[in-house]
Structure formats: structure tokens, C-alpha cells
PDB file of C-alpha atoms in Angstrom:
ATOM      1  CA  UNK B   1      47.079 106.125 -70.187  1.00 71.00           C
ATOM      2  CA  UNK B   2      48.080 106.933 -73.770  1.00 88.00           C
ATOM      3  CA  UNK B   3      47.709 110.531 -75.010  1.00 92.00           C
ATOM      4  CA  UNK B   4      45.252 111.374 -77.755  1.00 93.00           C
ATOM      5  CA  UNK B   5      46.844 111.616 -81.248  1.00 95.00           C
ATOM      6  CA  UNK B   6      48.527 114.911 -82.163  1.00 97.00           C
ATOM      7  CA  UNK B   7      50.898 116.327 -84.757  1.00 98.00           C
ATOM      8  CA  UNK B   8      54.458 116.869 -83.547  1.00 98.00           C
ATOM      9  CA  UNK B   9      56.639 119.777 -84.699  1.00 98.00           C
ATOM     10  CA  UNK B  10      60.238 120.395 -83.591  1.00 98.00           C
ATOM     11  CA  UNK B  11      61.383 123.779 -84.980  1.00 98.00           C
ATOM     12  CA  UNK B  12      65.010 124.896 -84.823  1.00 98.00           C
ATOM     13  CA  UNK B  13      64.365 128.659 -84.501  1.00 98.00           C
ATOM     14  CA  UNK B  14      61.967 130.880 -82.600  1.00 98.00           C
ATOM     15  CA  UNK B  15      60.540 132.207 -85.874  1.00 98.00           C
ATOM     16  CA  UNK B  16      59.728 128.663 -86.975  1.00 98.00           C
ATOM     17  CA  UNK B  17      58.084 127.933 -83.629  1.00 98.00           C
ATOM     18  CA  UNK B  18      55.883 131.028 -83.859  1.00 98.00           C
ATOM     19  CA  UNK B  19      54.834 130.099 -87.395  1.00 98.00           C
ATOM     20  CA  UNK B  20      54.027 126.551 -86.307  1.00 98.00           C
ATOM     21  CA  UNK B  21      51.833 127.805 -83.475  1.00 98.00           C
ATOM     22  CA  UNK B  22      50.097 130.319 -85.722  1.00 97.00           C
ATOM     23  CA  UNK B  23      49.413 127.623 -88.319  1.00 97.00           C
ATOM     24  CA  UNK B  24      48.115 125.147 -85.734  1.00 97.00           C
ATOM     25  CA  UNK B  25      45.708 127.582 -84.051  1.00 94.00           C
ATOM     26  CA  UNK B  26      44.441 127.727 -80.498  1.00 93.00           C
ATOM     27  CA  UNK B  27      44.496 123.949 -79.955  1.00 94.00           C
ATOM     28  CA  UNK B  28      48.297 123.742 -80.151  1.00 97.00           C
ATOM     29  CA  UNK B  29      50.509 123.278 -77.092  1.00 97.00           C
ATOM     30  CA  UNK B  30      54.133 124.244 -76.488  1.00 98.00           C
ATOM     31  CA  UNK B  31      56.449 121.575 -75.092  1.00 98.00           C
ATOM     32  CA  UNK B  32      59.344 122.954 -73.031  1.00 98.00           C
ATOM     33  CA  UNK B  33      60.671 120.546 -70.393  1.00 97.00           C
ATOM     34  CA  UNK B  34      57.434 118.586 -70.391  1.00 95.00           C
ATOM     35  CA  UNK B  35      57.170 118.251 -66.618  1.00 93.00           C
ATOM     36  CA  UNK B  36      53.683 119.785 -66.571  1.00 94.00           C
ATOM     37  CA  UNK B  37      52.416 119.066 -70.080  1.00 95.00           C
ATOM     38  CA  UNK B  38      53.251 115.384 -70.413  1.00 93.00           C
ATOM     39  CA  UNK B  39      51.297 114.227 -67.331  1.00 93.00           C
ATOM     40  CA  UNK B  40      48.298 116.245 -68.547  1.00 93.00           C
ATOM     41  CA  UNK B  41      48.539 114.645 -71.985  1.00 94.00           C
ATOM     42  CA  UNK B  42      48.797 111.152 -70.545  1.00 92.00           C
ATOM     43  CA  UNK B  43      45.706 111.707 -68.401  1.00 93.00           C
ATOM     44  CA  UNK B  44      43.935 113.187 -71.452  1.00 93.00           C
ATOM     45  CA  UNK B  45      43.135 116.355 -69.555  1.00 92.00           C
ATOM     46  CA  UNK B  46      44.398 118.104 -72.689  1.00 93.00           C
ATOM     47  CA  UNK B  47      44.129 116.934 -76.280  1.00 94.00           C
ATOM     48  CA  UNK B  48      46.060 119.367 -78.496  1.00 96.00           C
ATOM     49  CA  UNK B  49      45.995 118.984 -82.247  1.00 96.00           C
ATOM     50  CA  UNK B  50      49.679 119.933 -82.431  1.00 98.00           C
ATOM     51  CA  UNK B  51      52.585 119.891 -79.988  1.00 98.00           C
ATOM     52  CA  UNK B  52      55.442 122.286 -80.757  1.00 98.00           C
ATOM     53  CA  UNK B  53      58.665 121.094 -79.102  1.00 98.00           C
ATOM     54  CA  UNK B  54      61.141 123.901 -78.300  1.00 98.00           C
ATOM     55  CA  UNK B  55      63.958 121.553 -77.324  1.00 98.00           C
ATOM     56  CA  UNK B  56      66.002 122.092 -80.507  1.00 98.00           C
ATOM     57  CA  UNK B  57      66.062 125.902 -80.299  1.00 98.00           C
ATOM     58  CA  UNK B  58      69.510 126.706 -78.938  1.00 98.00           C
ATOM     59  CA  UNK B  59      68.924 130.455 -78.613  1.00 97.00           C
ATOM     60  CA  UNK B  60      66.372 129.791 -75.856  1.00 98.00           C
ATOM     61  CA  UNK B  61      68.959 128.241 -73.541  1.00 98.00           C
ATOM     62  CA  UNK B  62      71.561 129.765 -71.246  1.00 98.00           C
ATOM     63  CA  UNK B  63      72.224 132.675 -68.907  1.00 98.00           C
ATOM     64  CA  UNK B  64      74.030 135.858 -69.910  1.00 98.00           C
ATOM     65  CA  UNK B  65      75.041 139.205 -68.449  1.00 98.00           C
ATOM     66  CA  UNK B  66      73.486 142.294 -70.054  1.00 98.00           C
ATOM     67  CA  UNK B  67      74.657 145.275 -68.040  1.00 97.00           C
ATOM     68  CA  UNK B  68      72.050 145.922 -65.374  1.00 98.00           C
ATOM     69  CA  UNK B  69      70.237 142.618 -65.908  1.00 98.00           C
ATOM     70  CA  UNK B  70      70.774 138.885 -65.914  1.00 98.00           C
ATOM     71  CA  UNK B  71      69.014 137.323 -68.897  1.00 99.00           C
ATOM     72  CA  UNK B  72      67.815 133.733 -68.603  1.00 99.00           C
ATOM     73  CA  UNK B  73      66.708 131.835 -71.696  1.00 98.00           C
ATOM     74  CA  UNK B  74      63.252 130.329 -71.364  1.00 98.00           C
ATOM     75  CA  UNK B  75      64.518 126.792 -72.077  1.00 98.00           C
ATOM     76  CA  UNK B  76      67.262 126.943 -69.442  1.00 98.00           C
ATOM     77  CA  UNK B  77      66.751 124.035 -67.055  1.00 98.00           C
ATOM     78  CA  UNK B  78      66.205 124.477 -63.344  1.00 98.00           C
ATOM     79  CA  UNK B  79      69.470 122.602 -62.796  1.00 98.00           C
ATOM     80  CA  UNK B  80      71.402 125.153 -64.839  1.00 98.00           C
ATOM     81  CA  UNK B  81      69.698 128.095 -63.121  1.00 98.00           C
ATOM     82  CA  UNK B  82      70.612 126.605 -59.730  1.00 97.00           C
ATOM     83  CA  UNK B  83      74.281 126.435 -60.575  1.00 97.00           C
ATOM     84  CA  UNK B  84      74.855 129.487 -62.717  1.00 98.00           C
ATOM     85  CA  UNK B  85      77.311 131.962 -61.095  1.00 98.00           C
ATOM     86  CA  UNK B  86      75.528 134.985 -62.597  1.00 98.00           C
ATOM     87  CA  UNK B  87      72.272 133.933 -60.936  1.00 98.00           C
ATOM     88  CA  UNK B  88      74.026 133.383 -57.610  1.00 98.00           C
ATOM     89  CA  UNK B  89      75.802 136.743 -57.763  1.00 98.00           C
ATOM     90  CA  UNK B  90      72.967 138.924 -59.045  1.00 98.00           C
ATOM     91  CA  UNK B  91      69.632 137.089 -58.514  1.00 98.00           C
ATOM     92  CA  UNK B  92      70.238 134.868 -55.515  1.00 98.00           C
ATOM     93  CA  UNK B  93      66.527 134.563 -54.750  1.00 98.00           C
ATOM     94  CA  UNK B  94      65.998 132.604 -57.972  1.00 98.00           C
ATOM     95  CA  UNK B  95      68.706 130.121 -57.037  1.00 98.00           C
ATOM     96  CA  UNK B  96      67.258 129.667 -53.550  1.00 98.00           C
ATOM     97  CA  UNK B  97      63.754 129.076 -54.893  1.00 98.00           C
ATOM     98  CA  UNK B  98      64.924 126.733 -57.638  1.00 97.00           C
ATOM     99  CA  UNK B  99      66.615 124.588 -55.001  1.00 96.00           C
ATOM    100  CA  UNK B 100      63.134 123.682 -53.729  1.00 96.00           C
ATOM    101  CA  UNK B 101      61.563 122.727 -57.075  1.00 95.00           C
ATOM    102  CA  UNK B 102      60.409 119.098 -57.041  1.00 93.00           C
ATOM    103  CA  UNK B 103      63.392 116.707 -57.215  1.00 93.00           C
ATOM    104  CA  UNK B 104      66.692 116.355 -59.123  1.00 94.00           C
ATOM    105  CA  UNK B 105      65.071 114.493 -62.011  1.00 94.00           C
ATOM    106  CA  UNK B 106      62.526 117.241 -62.577  1.00 94.00           C
ATOM    107  CA  UNK B 107      65.144 119.977 -62.170  1.00 96.00           C
ATOM    108  CA  UNK B 108      67.253 118.376 -64.909  1.00 97.00           C
ATOM    109  CA  UNK B 109      64.325 118.362 -67.365  1.00 97.00           C
ATOM    110  CA  UNK B 110      62.034 121.188 -66.303  1.00 97.00           C
ATOM    111  CA  UNK B 111      62.707 124.697 -67.587  1.00 98.00           C
ATOM    112  CA  UNK B 112      62.623 128.145 -66.056  1.00 98.00           C
ATOM    113  CA  UNK B 113      60.440 129.605 -68.787  1.00 98.00           C
ATOM    114  CA  UNK B 114      58.152 126.596 -68.859  1.00 98.00           C
ATOM    115  CA  UNK B 115      57.375 126.999 -65.163  1.00 98.00           C
ATOM    116  CA  UNK B 116      56.572 130.685 -65.594  1.00 98.00           C
ATOM    117  CA  UNK B 117      54.437 130.141 -68.694  1.00 98.00           C
ATOM    118  CA  UNK B 118      52.521 127.333 -66.963  1.00 97.00           C
ATOM    119  CA  UNK B 119      51.557 129.890 -64.286  1.00 98.00           C
ATOM    120  CA  UNK B 120      50.550 127.453 -61.576  1.00 97.00           C
ATOM    121  CA  UNK B 121      49.941 129.667 -58.513  1.00 97.00           C
ATOM    122  CA  UNK B 122      51.603 126.965 -56.380  1.00 96.00           C
ATOM    123  CA  UNK B 123      54.697 126.983 -58.591  1.00 96.00           C
ATOM    124  CA  UNK B 124      57.854 128.075 -56.834  1.00 97.00           C
ATOM    125  CA  UNK B 125      59.362 130.460 -59.403  1.00 98.00           C
ATOM    126  CA  UNK B 126      56.500 132.888 -59.992  1.00 98.00           C
ATOM    127  CA  UNK B 127      56.785 134.797 -56.704  1.00 98.00           C
ATOM    128  CA  UNK B 128      60.583 135.190 -56.969  1.00 98.00           C
ATOM    129  CA  UNK B 129      60.208 136.519 -60.521  1.00 98.00           C
ATOM    130  CA  UNK B 130      57.626 139.020 -59.293  1.00 98.00           C
ATOM    131  CA  UNK B 131      59.698 140.041 -56.279  1.00 98.00           C
ATOM    132  CA  UNK B 132      62.734 140.676 -58.472  1.00 98.00           C
ATOM    133  CA  UNK B 133      60.726 142.769 -60.988  1.00 98.00           C
ATOM    134  CA  UNK B 134      61.558 140.361 -63.803  1.00 98.00           C
ATOM    135  CA  UNK B 135      60.485 141.121 -67.359  1.00 98.00           C
ATOM    136  CA  UNK B 136      59.308 138.526 -69.877  1.00 98.00           C
ATOM    137  CA  UNK B 137      60.498 138.842 -73.460  1.00 98.00           C
ATOM    138  CA  UNK B 138      57.831 137.375 -75.734  1.00 98.00           C
ATOM    139  CA  UNK B 139      57.855 136.757 -79.472  1.00 98.00           C
ATOM    140  CA  UNK B 140      54.708 136.416 -81.540  1.00 98.00           C
ATOM    141  CA  UNK B 141      53.568 137.063 -85.074  1.00 97.00           C
ATOM    142  CA  UNK B 142      53.892 140.812 -84.491  1.00 97.00           C
ATOM    143  CA  UNK B 143      57.498 140.644 -83.296  1.00 98.00           C
ATOM    144  CA  UNK B 144      58.991 140.880 -79.813  1.00 98.00           C
ATOM    145  CA  UNK B 145      57.622 142.687 -76.793  1.00 98.00           C
ATOM    146  CA  UNK B 146      58.532 142.913 -73.121  1.00 98.00           C
ATOM    147  CA  UNK B 147      56.012 142.408 -70.328  1.00 98.00           C
ATOM    148  CA  UNK B 148      56.587 142.912 -66.603  1.00 98.00           C
ATOM    149  CA  UNK B 149      56.010 139.979 -64.272  1.00 98.00           C
ATOM    150  CA  UNK B 150      53.145 141.914 -62.677  1.00 98.00           C
ATOM    151  CA  UNK B 151      51.386 142.078 -66.077  1.00 98.00           C
ATOM    152  CA  UNK B 152      52.425 138.616 -67.253  1.00 98.00           C
ATOM    153  CA  UNK B 153      50.585 136.570 -64.609  1.00 98.00           C
ATOM    154  CA  UNK B 154      46.846 137.088 -65.019  1.00 98.00           C
ATOM    155  CA  UNK B 155      44.943 134.220 -63.363  1.00 98.00           C
ATOM    156  CA  UNK B 156      45.110 130.511 -62.575  1.00 97.00           C
ATOM    157  CA  UNK B 157      47.311 128.967 -65.283  1.00 97.00           C
ATOM    158  CA  UNK B 158      46.786 132.095 -67.373  1.00 98.00           C
ATOM    159  CA  UNK B 159      49.365 134.569 -68.672  1.00 98.00           C
ATOM    160  CA  UNK B 160      49.517 137.358 -71.232  1.00 98.00           C
ATOM    161  CA  UNK B 161      50.877 134.888 -73.821  1.00 98.00           C
ATOM    162  CA  UNK B 162      48.711 134.664 -76.931  1.00 97.00           C
ATOM    163  CA  UNK B 163      48.241 131.225 -78.563  1.00 97.00           C
ATOM    164  CA  UNK B 164      50.999 131.925 -81.105  1.00 97.00           C
ATOM    165  CA  UNK B 165      53.419 133.504 -78.600  1.00 98.00           C
ATOM    166  CA  UNK B 166      56.701 132.068 -77.329  1.00 98.00           C
ATOM    167  CA  UNK B 167      58.360 133.131 -74.087  1.00 98.00           C
ATOM    168  CA  UNK B 168      61.910 133.737 -75.305  1.00 98.00           C
ATOM    169  CA  UNK B 169      63.799 134.887 -72.224  1.00 98.00           C
ATOM    170  CA  UNK B 170      63.442 136.505 -68.832  1.00 99.00           C
ATOM    171  CA  UNK B 171      65.313 139.695 -67.910  1.00 98.00           C
ATOM    172  CA  UNK B 172      66.027 139.917 -64.181  1.00 98.00           C
ATOM    173  CA  UNK B 173      67.331 143.245 -62.828  1.00 98.00           C
ATOM    174  CA  UNK B 174      70.536 142.696 -60.907  1.00 98.00           C
ATOM    175  CA  UNK B 175      70.192 142.528 -57.142  1.00 98.00           C
ATOM    176  CA  UNK B 176      73.914 142.334 -56.468  1.00 98.00           C
ATOM    177  CA  UNK B 177      74.799 142.074 -52.813  1.00 98.00           C
ATOM    178  CA  UNK B 178      71.245 141.234 -51.752  1.00 98.00           C
ATOM    179  CA  UNK B 179      70.703 138.227 -49.490  1.00 98.00           C
ATOM    180  CA  UNK B 180      67.748 135.933 -50.052  1.00 98.00           C
ATOM    181  CA  UNK B 181      65.716 133.012 -48.800  1.00 98.00           C
ATOM    182  CA  UNK B 182      62.741 130.984 -50.045  1.00 98.00           C
ATOM    183  CA  UNK B 183      60.632 129.500 -47.259  1.00 98.00           C
ATOM    184  CA  UNK B 184      58.265 126.778 -48.463  1.00 97.00           C
ATOM    185  CA  UNK B 185      55.575 124.853 -46.593  1.00 97.00           C
ATOM    186  CA  UNK B 186      54.245 121.620 -48.033  1.00 93.00           C
ATOM    187  CA  UNK B 187      52.810 118.412 -46.664  1.00 86.00           C
ATOM    188  CA  UNK B 188      55.384 116.062 -48.156  1.00 84.00           C
ATOM    189  CA  UNK B 189      58.826 116.510 -49.704  1.00 77.00           C
ATOM    190  CA  UNK B 190      58.849 117.441 -53.405  1.00 75.00           C
ATOM    191  CA  UNK B 191      55.211 118.568 -53.315  1.00 83.00           C
ATOM    192  CA  UNK B 192      53.765 121.868 -54.487  1.00 87.00           C
ATOM    193  CA  UNK B 193      53.754 124.733 -52.020  1.00 95.00           C
ATOM    194  CA  UNK B 194      50.712 125.115 -49.807  1.00 97.00           C
ATOM    195  CA  UNK B 195      52.196 128.564 -49.144  1.00 98.00           C
ATOM    196  CA  UNK B 196      55.707 129.866 -49.715  1.00 98.00           C
ATOM    197  CA  UNK B 197      57.511 133.175 -49.274  1.00 98.00           C
ATOM    198  CA  UNK B 198      60.284 134.597 -51.448  1.00 98.00           C
ATOM    199  CA  UNK B 199      62.319 137.196 -49.582  1.00 98.00           C
ATOM    200  CA  UNK B 200      65.337 139.177 -50.693  1.00 98.00           C
ATOM    201  CA  UNK B 201      66.820 142.103 -48.776  1.00 98.00           C
ATOM    202  CA  UNK B 202      69.649 144.595 -48.973  1.00 98.00           C
ATOM    203  CA  UNK B 203      71.008 145.586 -45.596  1.00 97.00           C
ATOM    204  CA  UNK B 204      73.252 148.456 -44.576  1.00 96.00           C
ATOM    205  CA  UNK B 205      74.731 147.705 -41.220  1.00 90.00           C
ATOM    206  CA  UNK B 206      71.881 146.277 -39.214  1.00 89.00           C
ATOM    207  CA  UNK B 207      69.222 148.248 -41.092  1.00 96.00           C
ATOM    208  CA  UNK B 208      67.045 147.061 -43.967  1.00 98.00           C
ATOM    209  CA  UNK B 209      67.745 149.395 -46.874  1.00 98.00           C
ATOM    210  CA  UNK B 210      65.514 147.604 -49.408  1.00 98.00           C
ATOM    211  CA  UNK B 211      63.240 144.564 -49.325  1.00 98.00           C
ATOM    212  CA  UNK B 212      61.285 142.530 -51.845  1.00 98.00           C
ATOM    213  CA  UNK B 213      58.765 139.924 -50.671  1.00 98.00           C
ATOM    214  CA  UNK B 214      56.718 137.653 -52.941  1.00 98.00           C
ATOM    215  CA  UNK B 215      54.021 135.195 -51.864  1.00 98.00           C
ATOM    216  CA  UNK B 216      53.326 131.824 -53.480  1.00 98.00           C
ATOM    217  CA  UNK B 217      49.806 130.334 -53.538  1.00 98.00           C
ATOM    218  CA  UNK B 218      48.127 133.210 -51.729  1.00 98.00           C
ATOM    219  CA  UNK B 219      45.971 134.141 -54.723  1.00 98.00           C
ATOM    220  CA  UNK B 220      45.413 133.011 -58.303  1.00 98.00           C
ATOM    221  CA  UNK B 221      48.659 134.818 -59.188  1.00 98.00           C
ATOM    222  CA  UNK B 222      51.827 135.583 -57.219  1.00 98.00           C
ATOM    223  CA  UNK B 223      51.468 138.507 -54.819  1.00 98.00           C
ATOM    224  CA  UNK B 224      53.921 141.179 -53.635  1.00 98.00           C
ATOM    225  CA  UNK B 225      53.725 141.691 -49.882  1.00 98.00           C
ATOM    226  CA  UNK B 226      54.244 145.444 -50.171  1.00 98.00           C
ATOM    227  CA  UNK B 227      52.989 146.160 -46.655  1.00 98.00           C
ATOM    228  CA  UNK B 228      55.701 143.902 -45.261  1.00 98.00           C
ATOM    229  CA  UNK B 229      58.327 145.601 -47.416  1.00 98.00           C
ATOM    230  CA  UNK B 230      57.262 149.037 -46.197  1.00 98.00           C
ATOM    231  CA  UNK B 231      57.306 147.887 -42.577  1.00 98.00           C
ATOM    232  CA  UNK B 232      60.880 146.631 -42.942  1.00 98.00           C
ATOM    233  CA  UNK B 233      62.642 149.350 -44.917  1.00 98.00           C
ATOM    234  CA  UNK B 234      64.586 151.833 -42.839  1.00 98.00           C
ATOM    235  CA  UNK B 235      64.269 149.816 -39.661  1.00 97.00           C
ATOM    236  CA  UNK B 236      66.624 147.674 -37.657  1.00 95.00           C
ATOM    237  CA  UNK B 237      66.368 144.030 -38.696  1.00 91.00           C
ATOM    238  CA  UNK B 238      65.814 142.682 -35.198  1.00 96.00           C
ATOM    239  CA  UNK B 239      63.440 139.835 -34.388  1.00 96.00           C
ATOM    240  CA  UNK B 240      60.713 142.120 -33.048  1.00 97.00           C
ATOM    241  CA  UNK B 241      60.704 144.319 -36.155  1.00 97.00           C
ATOM    242  CA  UNK B 242      60.606 141.320 -38.471  1.00 98.00           C
ATOM    243  CA  UNK B 243      57.797 139.703 -36.481  1.00 98.00           C
ATOM    244  CA  UNK B 244      55.729 142.896 -36.571  1.00 98.00           C
ATOM    245  CA  UNK B 245      56.314 143.359 -40.298  1.00 98.00           C
ATOM    246  CA  UNK B 246      55.352 139.748 -41.026  1.00 98.00           C
ATOM    247  CA  UNK B 247      51.924 140.358 -39.472  1.00 98.00           C
ATOM    248  CA  UNK B 248      51.089 142.347 -42.623  1.00 98.00           C
ATOM    249  CA  UNK B 249      51.854 139.422 -44.959  1.00 98.00           C
ATOM    250  CA  UNK B 250      48.256 138.381 -45.623  1.00 98.00           C
ATOM    251  CA  UNK B 251      47.080 141.891 -46.529  1.00 98.00           C
ATOM    252  CA  UNK B 252      45.770 142.118 -50.069  1.00 96.00           C
ATOM    253  CA  UNK B 253      45.764 138.361 -50.611  1.00 98.00           C
ATOM    254  CA  UNK B 254      42.904 136.082 -51.666  1.00 98.00           C
ATOM    255  CA  UNK B 255      43.981 132.515 -50.914  1.00 97.00           C
ATOM    256  CA  UNK B 256      41.934 129.611 -52.184  1.00 95.00           C
ATOM    257  CA  UNK B 257      40.387 126.753 -50.217  1.00 96.00           C
ATOM    258  CA  UNK B 258      41.347 123.180 -51.067  1.00 94.00           C
ATOM    259  CA  UNK B 259      41.970 119.843 -49.396  1.00 90.00           C
ATOM    260  CA  UNK B 260      45.207 121.114 -47.881  1.00 91.00           C
ATOM    261  CA  UNK B 261      44.164 124.368 -46.239  1.00 95.00           C
ATOM    262  CA  UNK B 262      41.417 126.918 -45.792  1.00 97.00           C
ATOM    263  CA  UNK B 263      41.763 130.689 -46.077  1.00 98.00           C
ATOM    264  CA  UNK B 264      42.567 131.293 -42.414  1.00 98.00           C
ATOM    265  CA  UNK B 265      45.264 128.639 -42.316  1.00 98.00           C
ATOM    266  CA  UNK B 266      46.965 129.993 -45.430  1.00 98.00           C
ATOM    267  CA  UNK B 267      46.883 133.507 -44.016  1.00 98.00           C
ATOM    268  CA  UNK B 268      48.471 132.208 -40.823  1.00 98.00           C
ATOM    269  CA  UNK B 269      51.141 130.385 -42.826  1.00 98.00           C
ATOM    270  CA  UNK B 270      51.906 133.516 -44.837  1.00 98.00           C
ATOM    271  CA  UNK B 271      52.689 135.456 -41.660  1.00 98.00           C
ATOM    272  CA  UNK B 272      54.786 132.728 -40.063  1.00 98.00           C
ATOM    273  CA  UNK B 273      56.715 131.896 -43.232  1.00 98.00           C
ATOM    274  CA  UNK B 274      57.355 135.573 -44.007  1.00 98.00           C
ATOM    275  CA  UNK B 275      58.973 136.018 -40.621  1.00 98.00           C
ATOM    276  CA  UNK B 276      61.146 132.949 -41.161  1.00 98.00           C
ATOM    277  CA  UNK B 277      62.084 133.958 -44.712  1.00 98.00           C
ATOM    278  CA  UNK B 278      63.131 137.484 -43.761  1.00 98.00           C
ATOM    279  CA  UNK B 279      65.111 136.291 -40.745  1.00 98.00           C
ATOM    280  CA  UNK B 280      66.936 133.712 -42.877  1.00 98.00           C
ATOM    281  CA  UNK B 281      67.588 136.266 -45.628  1.00 98.00           C
ATOM    282  CA  UNK B 282      69.021 138.732 -43.129  1.00 96.00           C
ATOM    283  CA  UNK B 283      71.255 136.007 -41.747  1.00 94.00           C
ATOM    284  CA  UNK B 284      72.706 135.630 -45.219  1.00 86.00           C
TER     285      UNK B 284
END
């Protein structure tokens, strides 16, 4: 199917992009990697008056070291996030989760910031961003502001971005020396997660010193499994402890019902996958 007609704007700076969005109004759409927007346009599930393409804005791309944080430009592709040494050294959970995103073609075109701004609760990068306490740097007509991941994701496909806002970069606090694993359950390869668990831990000897657990597709937004974290910290990371902690994984969640799974099945998956994710993370 052919998309409905729209105006196309390709700014070369963030300021130009913000002005273009402000001028176009609420019916404008931002084009990042296009892996979510283009199919929607072709099916005419969206008919924006203007599409603002961020592909020519160089300052939105790349990964850099800023002291206690790794900063990832919003237009950095999944492929580049996967392979960046800073991400591997200081935010391993992001690399592990990005490995599971779709397929190589999508990872070469799709962008880190685009996935977060799309805010699909089944998307694989939202829970890792939440677990790592990432912060979103946003630019709008009033300048730049920083929003925590917990405040950024608000509902199904809904974030704190205003119509004229651009997600510029994501600041990820360094988790140097932490091990990580992303455990994903789907019906077929390359599909969205029915449920997934993002786990990163810091161990001292055989004891869990710190733990961060994020859940994918267990609510309309990513969820921190804080009860699991509390049950792990300060305890020996043996199979029995991990299994007991994982039993808390569904607490505080509100999974949806669809053609893939009902509430009870998703809650069961959350517990099983949490146990697997923590075990794999502890194994390094």
C-alpha cells in the first residue's frame, strides 16, 4: 500500500528539527531509522502532514564517554550499539538486549533512540534502559531537559516527549564490572517479546552485591522487578536463592491479554525467565 501524501523535511541540526516539528504541529512524525514508522505509513495507520527525517543530523549519532556515564546518541543504530566497546565495558546489558532485536537488517537501520521513543511495551530496549537508570536528554522549543527512564515511559506507545520534542541522547550510568543477560521468550525467531527479562548484577565473591532487573511486556510500560532485586542482594547466588527470588517477578505487574498469552501465562513466564536471566548473568 502507498502512504498518504505528506511533506518531507530533512534538517541538518537539532534546532532545525525542533523548529520543523513546531511549525508542522501535532500531525507531524519524526523519522529515525524508520523500522516502526514506515510500515505504519504504508498501511495508512498513520497519515502525518509532515515527516521530519533526522538522518542528516550528525550530532545525534555515536557513543561517547562522559565520566560516570556512557552517552548514546539517539540516532545510533542498534548495530553500532552492539559493537561499541564503551557499551560492552560499562553497559553490557544494553549490548545483550540489542543482540536480540529483530534481525541484522533491522539492526543496521533501526536506532536506539527511535526504539525508546516508539515506546512499544514489547520492545527489547525499554526494560534495559529502565534497569540501568538511563536518562533521556530531550530538546524542545524551551531548550534541553533530562528525564529519567522511569518518567519517560508513560503508557502504550506514549512517552513524555511533546509533539515538538526530539530525543537527543541517552545517558547511561556506568555499570562497570557488572555481568548481564537478556532472556527473551517469543513464538518465532525475530518476533517481539511475549515476555523478556533484563538482568544485570554485580557480584562480590559468590554474593550478589547489587542487582537490577527489568521486565519487558509485563505492563503498558517497562517494569522494575524491585522485589526480585531485594531478594537477591546480600545473598549467595546459588540456584535455590535465585529460584526463590524469581518467584517475586510478577509482583506489581499488570500484563495484557492478547492472542499470544493471558495474564497467568505471562506471570508464569516472568518468573521462569527471571530465574534464567539471573543465573546466566551470574555465570558471566
